[in-house]
Amino acid sequence: MLTKTKIYLSSPHMGGSERKFVADAFDTNWVAPLGPNVDGFENDLKNYLGNEKYVAALSSGTAAIHLALELLNVSKGDEVLCQSFTFSASANPILYLGATPIFIDSEADTWNMCPELLEIAIKDRLEKNNKPKAIIAVHLYGMPYKANEINAIAKKYDIPVVEDSAEALGSTYFDKLCGTLSDIGILSFNGNKIITTSGGGALITSSRALKDKAVFLSTQARDNAPHYEHSSVGYNYRMSNVLAGIGRGQMEVLDERVCARRKNYNFYKTNLSKYKNIEFLEEPQGFFSNRWITCIKTDSYALREKLRLALLQDDIESRPLWKPMHMQPVFNGYLHFTNGISEDLFEKGLCLPSGSNLSEGDLNRVLNIITKTLIYDK
Ligand SMILES: *Cc1c(COP(=O)(O)O)cnc(C)c1O
């Protein structure tokens, strides 16, 4: 019997030259959280993102968000406004610092932070004499958030923005790359992201001093002395030189990966948009998504579950959209400004297999299951 292989939501996709860079690390014995691959990977990212930017390679995207908040002097008791519709890693670092998250719902055009709700929340906090210390906005599933609107509000009230671009490397907003649109951007190179170092992240800033401070904090905050001298709390958050080697290889194929993911989206959309009970998230004018994950919104929880379970039956991984942070038990009791949009997406939305390594056969297998389920559903 021919056994079918499992189809994953988003799995690592090596380009070929990763092994060479990793072998270099072994050959030169730079098996450490510093070395030529770390410098090289940072340089590759800098060249890609624009030379006015500075990049610190770190151990994860979560570490990058933690350091970003620390660089913005977020500390105990401060309030931080955070997109509710996201992965928990966007919000957890707020708690690491003893600060208080306040969650902001999404708008319908991009599924990301709603600018109107953001301003309502800021006004509310100012009335209570609690000026928020930072805003964390997220380009979810690769779709840029409305950066002009968010940045204008942030500027009006003088609150810095941390741009969670973990899912959006390669996406652009009016021709500017995601990760470079705000005060501090972050990237993730986790195994499921558009490119990977198996685990890793980066912090992006326009300030050389901030980059240097991020590297200082990520390497245990050692002061300049012959012995180990510390006047601030440090972290062990630097990227390994072995893993940075994987990143250098992955940077060579980033553009191809974006093309492949966008092709997946177009395949699903072309073949499924005739069904009235399925919706896709279109790109607004000027928005370019890397289409990290193709998401659909069905017209009911029942249909979403039918599709998910039918796919699972055929050993195909799919997943409900992110459960909003304001609904998560761990964030129970924190203030939130909501409009029903993220709750509706969580109820009816499904992430489809979206890896850049899916074959035409894989995509057709997924499509067949979905089509059969939709026809049977009528
Ligand atoms: C993956 C991800 C992160 C965290 O990145 P890690 O490298 O896994 O720590 C943060 N935010 C979002 C939106 C993510 O998808």
Coordinates of C-alpha atoms and ligand atoms in Angstrom, one line a residue:
M1 CA 0.0 0.0 0.0
L2 CA 1.2 3.4 -0.9
T3 CA 1.2 5.5 2.3
K4 CA 0.6 9.2 2.1
T5 CA 3.1 11.5 3.7
K6 CA 2.0 14.0 6.3
I7 CA 1.6 17.6 5.0
Y8 CA 2.7 20.2 7.4
L9 CA 1.4 23.8 7.9
S10 CA 4.9 25.3 7.4
S11 CA 8.1 23.3 7.6
P12 CA 11.7 24.3 7.2
H13 CA 13.0 24.6 3.6
M14 CA 16.7 24.5 3.2
G15 CA 18.3 26.2 0.1
G16 CA 21.5 24.2 -0.1
S17 CA 24.4 26.3 1.0
E18 CA 23.4 26.3 4.7
R19 CA 25.6 23.2 5.3
K20 CA 28.7 25.0 3.9
F21 CA 28.3 27.9 6.4
V22 CA 27.6 25.5 9.2
A23 CA 30.7 23.5 8.2
D24 CA 32.7 26.7 8.2
A25 CA 31.7 27.2 11.8
F26 CA 33.0 23.7 12.7
D27 CA 36.2 24.0 10.6
T28 CA 37.2 27.3 12.2
N29 CA 35.9 26.2 15.7
W30 CA 33.6 29.2 16.0
V31 CA 31.1 27.0 17.8
A32 CA 30.0 29.8 20.0
P33 CA 27.5 32.7 20.3
L34 CA 29.8 34.9 18.2
G35 CA 31.9 34.6 15.1
P36 CA 32.0 35.2 11.3
N37 CA 28.5 33.7 10.6
V38 CA 26.9 36.0 13.2
D39 CA 28.6 39.0 11.7
G40 CA 27.8 37.7 8.2
F41 CA 24.2 37.0 8.9
E42 CA 23.8 40.5 10.4
N43 CA 25.4 42.0 7.3
D44 CA 23.1 40.0 5.0
L45 CA 20.1 41.2 6.9
K46 CA 21.3 44.8 6.9
N47 CA 21.9 44.7 3.1
Y48 CA 18.4 43.3 2.7
L49 CA 16.6 45.7 5.0
G50 CA 18.5 48.8 4.0
N51 CA 21.9 50.1 5.0
E52 CA 20.5 52.8 7.3
K53 CA 19.4 50.0 9.6
Y54 CA 21.4 48.1 12.3
V55 CA 20.6 44.5 13.1
A56 CA 21.4 42.4 16.2
A57 CA 21.1 38.6 15.7
L58 CA 19.6 37.0 18.7
S59 CA 18.5 33.6 20.1
S60 CA 14.8 34.1 19.3
G61 CA 12.1 36.5 18.2
T62 CA 10.8 36.5 21.7
A63 CA 14.2 37.5 23.1
A64 CA 14.2 40.4 20.5
I65 CA 10.8 41.6 21.7
H66 CA 12.0 41.4 25.4
L67 CA 15.1 43.4 24.5
A68 CA 13.1 45.9 22.4
L69 CA 10.9 46.7 25.4
E70 CA 13.9 46.9 27.7
L71 CA 15.6 49.3 25.3
L72 CA 12.4 51.5 25.5
N73 CA 12.8 51.4 29.3
V74 CA 9.6 49.5 29.9
S75 CA 9.7 48.4 33.5
K76 CA 7.6 47.3 36.4
G77 CA 4.1 48.9 36.5
D78 CA 4.3 50.4 33.0
E79 CA 1.5 49.8 30.6
V80 CA 2.1 48.4 27.1
L81 CA -0.5 48.4 24.3
C82 CA -0.4 45.1 22.3
Q83 CA -2.3 43.7 19.4
S84 CA -4.6 41.1 20.8
F85 CA -4.8 39.0 17.6
T86 CA -1.3 37.4 17.6
F87 CA 0.9 34.6 18.9
S88 CA 1.5 34.8 22.7
A89 CA 5.2 35.5 22.1
S90 CA 4.3 39.1 21.1
A91 CA 2.8 39.7 24.6
N92 CA 4.8 37.5 27.1
P93 CA 7.8 39.8 27.3
I94 CA 5.5 42.5 28.7
L95 CA 5.0 40.2 31.7
Y96 CA 8.8 39.3 31.9
L97 CA 9.4 43.0 32.7
G98 CA 6.6 43.2 35.2
A99 CA 4.7 45.6 33.0
T100 CA 1.0 45.4 32.2
P101 CA -0.4 44.4 28.8
I102 CA -3.5 46.1 27.4
F103 CA -4.9 44.4 24.3
I104 CA -6.2 46.1 21.2
D105 CA -8.4 44.4 18.7
S106 CA -8.0 44.2 14.9
E107 CA -9.6 45.9 11.9
A108 CA -11.1 44.0 9.0
D109 CA -8.8 45.1 6.1
T110 CA -5.6 43.5 7.4
W111 CA -6.7 41.6 10.6
N112 CA -4.1 43.7 12.4
M113 CA -4.2 46.4 15.1
C114 CA -7.2 48.7 14.7
P115 CA -5.9 52.3 14.6
E116 CA -9.2 53.7 15.9
L117 CA -9.3 51.4 18.9
L118 CA -5.6 52.2 19.5
E119 CA -6.4 55.9 19.9
I120 CA -9.4 55.2 22.0
A121 CA -7.2 53.1 24.3
I122 CA -4.5 55.8 24.5
K123 CA -7.0 58.5 25.4
D124 CA -8.5 56.3 28.1
R125 CA -5.1 55.6 29.6
L126 CA -4.1 59.3 29.5
E127 CA -7.4 60.3 31.2
K128 CA -6.3 57.9 34.0
N129 CA -2.8 59.4 34.1
N130 CA -1.3 56.2 32.8
K131 CA 0.6 57.0 29.6
P132 CA 1.4 53.8 27.8
K133 CA 5.1 53.2 27.5
A134 CA 5.1 51.3 24.2
I135 CA 2.9 49.9 21.4
I136 CA 3.4 46.4 20.0
A137 CA 1.9 46.0 16.5
V138 CA 2.1 42.8 14.5
H139 CA 2.2 42.1 10.8
L140 CA 0.2 38.9 11.3
Y141 CA 0.5 36.0 8.8
G142 CA 2.8 38.3 6.7
M143 CA 0.1 41.0 6.1
P144 CA 1.4 44.5 7.0
Y145 CA -0.5 46.4 9.5
K146 CA -1.7 50.0 8.7
A147 CA 1.6 51.5 9.6
N148 CA 0.9 55.1 8.5
E149 CA -2.1 55.3 10.7
I150 CA -0.5 53.5 13.7
N151 CA 2.7 55.6 13.4
A152 CA 0.7 58.8 13.1
I153 CA -1.1 58.0 16.4
A154 CA 2.1 56.9 18.0
K155 CA 3.7 60.2 17.0
K156 CA 0.8 62.3 18.1
Y157 CA 1.0 60.8 21.6
D158 CA 4.7 60.3 21.6
I159 CA 4.7 56.5 22.3
P160 CA 7.3 54.3 20.5
V161 CA 6.2 51.3 18.4
V162 CA 7.7 47.9 18.5
E163 CA 7.1 46.3 15.1
D164 CA 6.6 42.5 15.5
S165 CA 7.7 41.4 12.0
A166 CA 8.3 37.8 13.1
E167 CA 5.9 36.5 10.4
A168 CA 6.6 39.2 7.8
L169 CA 10.2 39.1 6.5
G170 CA 9.9 40.0 2.8
S171 CA 6.5 41.7 3.1
T172 CA 6.4 45.4 2.1
Y173 CA 4.2 48.4 2.9
F174 CA 4.2 51.1 0.2
D175 CA 7.6 49.6 -1.0
K176 CA 9.2 49.7 2.5
L177 CA 10.1 46.4 4.1
C178 CA 8.3 45.2 7.2
G179 CA 10.6 45.3 10.2
T180 CA 11.9 48.8 9.2
L181 CA 8.6 50.8 9.6
S182 CA 8.9 51.8 13.2
D183 CA 11.2 52.6 16.1
I184 CA 12.3 49.0 16.7
G185 CA 11.5 46.0 14.6
I186 CA 11.9 42.3 15.4
L187 CA 12.2 39.2 13.3
S188 CA 12.0 35.5 14.1
F189 CA 13.8 32.6 12.4
N190 CA 12.0 29.8 14.2
G191 CA 11.6 26.6 12.3
N192 CA 8.1 27.4 10.9
K193 CA 8.9 30.9 9.7
I194 CA 9.6 32.0 6.1
I195 CA 13.3 31.4 6.6
T196 CA 14.8 29.7 9.6
T197 CA 17.9 29.2 11.7
S198 CA 16.1 26.4 13.5
G199 CA 15.6 28.9 16.3
G200 CA 16.6 32.6 16.2
G201 CA 15.6 36.2 16.0
A202 CA 16.8 39.7 15.3
L203 CA 16.3 43.2 16.5
I204 CA 16.3 46.0 13.9
T205 CA 16.9 49.7 14.7
S206 CA 18.0 52.9 13.0
S207 CA 20.3 53.7 15.9
R208 CA 23.8 52.3 16.1
A209 CA 23.8 53.0 19.8
L210 CA 20.6 50.9 20.3
K211 CA 22.0 48.0 18.4
D212 CA 25.2 48.1 20.5
K213 CA 23.1 48.2 23.6
A214 CA 21.0 45.2 22.4
V215 CA 24.2 43.2 21.8
F216 CA 25.5 44.3 25.2
L217 CA 22.4 43.2 27.0
S218 CA 22.2 39.9 25.0
T219 CA 25.7 38.9 26.0
Q220 CA 25.3 39.2 29.8
A221 CA 25.9 43.0 30.1
R222 CA 29.6 42.9 30.7
D223 CA 31.1 46.3 31.5
N224 CA 34.5 47.2 30.0
A225 CA 37.0 45.7 32.5
P226 CA 39.6 42.9 32.5
H227 CA 37.5 40.9 35.0
Y228 CA 33.7 40.3 34.8
E229 CA 32.1 43.6 35.9
H230 CA 28.3 44.1 35.7
S231 CA 26.3 47.2 36.4
S232 CA 23.1 46.1 34.7
V233 CA 21.1 42.9 34.4
G234 CA 22.1 41.0 31.3
Y235 CA 20.6 38.2 29.2
N236 CA 22.0 35.2 27.3
Y237 CA 20.2 36.1 24.1
R238 CA 22.9 36.2 21.4
M239 CA 22.6 34.0 18.3
S240 CA 24.8 31.0 17.9
N241 CA 27.5 31.2 15.2
V242 CA 26.4 27.6 14.1
L243 CA 22.8 28.7 13.6
A244 CA 23.7 32.0 12.0
G245 CA 25.4 29.8 9.3
I246 CA 21.9 28.4 8.5
G247 CA 20.6 31.9 8.3
R248 CA 23.3 33.0 5.8
G249 CA 22.3 30.1 3.5
Q250 CA 18.6 30.9 4.0
M251 CA 19.1 34.6 3.0
E252 CA 20.2 33.4 -0.4
V253 CA 16.8 32.0 -1.1
L254 CA 14.5 34.4 0.8
D255 CA 13.1 36.0 -2.4
E256 CA 12.3 32.5 -3.8
R257 CA 10.6 31.6 -0.6
V258 CA 8.3 34.7 -0.7
C259 CA 7.4 33.8 -4.4
A260 CA 6.6 30.2 -3.5
R261 CA 4.4 31.2 -0.5
R262 CA 2.5 33.8 -2.6
K263 CA 2.0 31.1 -5.3
N264 CA 0.4 28.9 -2.7
Y265 CA -2.0 31.7 -1.8
N266 CA -2.9 32.3 -5.4
F267 CA -3.4 28.5 -5.9
Y268 CA -5.9 28.3 -3.0
K269 CA -7.6 31.5 -3.9
T270 CA -8.0 30.7 -7.6
N271 CA -9.5 27.3 -6.8
L272 CA -11.6 28.2 -3.8
S273 CA -12.9 31.7 -4.3
K274 CA -16.0 30.4 -6.2
Y275 CA -17.3 29.0 -2.9
K276 CA -19.4 31.7 -1.2
N277 CA -18.7 30.4 2.3
I278 CA -14.9 30.9 2.1
E279 CA -13.2 34.3 2.2
F280 CA -9.6 35.3 1.7
L281 CA -7.6 38.2 3.1
E282 CA -6.9 40.5 0.1
E283 CA -4.0 42.9 0.0
P284 CA -5.1 46.6 0.3
Q285 CA -3.5 49.0 -2.2
G286 CA 0.2 49.4 -1.4
F287 CA 0.3 46.3 0.8
F288 CA 2.5 43.3 -0.2
S289 CA 2.3 40.2 2.0
N290 CA 4.9 37.5 2.0
R291 CA 1.8 35.2 2.5
W292 CA 3.7 33.3 5.2
I293 CA 0.5 31.4 5.9
T294 CA -2.6 31.3 3.7
C295 CA -5.7 31.8 5.9
I296 CA -9.3 31.4 5.0
K297 CA -12.3 32.6 6.9
T298 CA -15.3 30.3 6.7
D299 CA -18.9 31.4 7.5
S300 CA -19.2 29.3 10.6
Y301 CA -17.4 27.5 13.4
A302 CA -19.0 24.2 12.2
L303 CA -17.6 24.5 8.7
R304 CA -14.2 25.5 9.9
E305 CA -14.1 22.4 12.2
K306 CA -15.4 20.2 9.4
L307 CA -12.6 21.3 7.1
R308 CA -9.9 21.0 9.8
L309 CA -11.0 17.5 10.8
A310 CA -11.3 16.3 7.2
L311 CA -7.8 17.5 6.5
L312 CA -6.5 15.9 9.7
Q313 CA -8.1 12.6 8.6
D314 CA -5.9 12.7 5.6
D315 CA -2.8 13.5 7.7
I316 CA -2.8 17.2 6.6
E317 CA -2.0 19.8 9.2
S318 CA -4.2 22.9 9.4
R319 CA -4.9 25.2 12.4
P320 CA -7.5 27.6 13.7
L321 CA -6.3 31.2 13.5
W322 CA -4.6 32.6 16.6
K323 CA -6.7 32.8 19.7
P324 CA -6.8 36.4 20.7
M325 CA -4.7 37.3 23.8
H326 CA -7.6 38.9 25.5
M327 CA -9.3 35.5 25.5
Q328 CA -6.3 33.6 26.8
P329 CA -6.4 32.3 30.4
V330 CA -2.8 33.6 31.0
F331 CA -3.9 37.1 30.2
N332 CA -7.2 36.9 32.1
G333 CA -8.1 40.2 33.8
Y334 CA -6.0 42.6 31.7
L335 CA -7.8 45.5 30.1
H336 CA -8.7 45.1 26.5
F337 CA -10.3 47.2 23.8
T338 CA -12.3 45.0 21.5
N339 CA -14.7 45.1 18.6
G340 CA -15.5 41.4 17.9
I341 CA -13.2 41.1 14.9
S342 CA -10.5 38.9 16.3
E343 CA -13.0 36.7 18.1
D344 CA -14.9 36.2 14.9
L345 CA -11.6 35.3 13.1
F346 CA -10.7 32.8 15.8
E347 CA -14.1 31.2 15.5
K348 CA -14.2 30.8 11.8
G349 CA -10.7 31.0 10.5
L350 CA -8.3 28.3 9.3
C351 CA -4.6 28.3 8.4
L352 CA -3.9 26.1 5.4
P353 CA -0.6 24.3 4.6
S354 CA 1.6 27.0 3.3
G355 CA 5.2 25.8 3.2
S356 CA 7.4 27.0 0.3
N357 CA 8.4 23.3 -0.1
L358 CA 4.9 22.0 -0.9
S359 CA 4.6 20.2 -4.3
E360 CA 1.8 20.7 -6.8
G361 CA 0.7 17.2 -5.7
D362 CA 0.6 18.3 -2.0
L363 CA -1.5 21.4 -2.9
N364 CA -3.9 19.4 -5.0
R365 CA -4.3 16.9 -2.2
V366 CA -5.2 19.7 0.2
L367 CA -7.5 21.3 -2.4
N368 CA -9.3 18.0 -3.0
I369 CA -10.2 17.5 0.6
I370 CA -11.4 21.0 1.0
T371 CA -13.5 20.9 -2.2
K372 CA -15.1 17.6 -1.2
T373 CA -16.0 18.9 2.2
L374 CA -17.5 22.0 0.8
I375 CA -19.6 20.2 -1.8
Y376 CA -20.8 17.7 0.8
D377 CA -21.6 20.5 3.1
K378 CA -24.2 22.0 0.7
Ligands
LIG1 C1 7.1 33.3 15.9 C2 6.6 34.6 16.5 C3 7.2 35.3 17.5 C4 8.3 34.7 18.4 O1 9.4 34.3 17.7 P1 10.3 33.1 18.3 O2 11.6 33.2 17.4 O3 9.6 31.8 18.1 O4 10.6 33.4 19.7 C5 6.7 36.5 17.9 N1 5.7 37.0 17.3 C6 5.0 36.4 16.4 C7 3.8 37.1 15.7 C8 5.4 35.2 15.9 O5 4.8 34.5 15.0

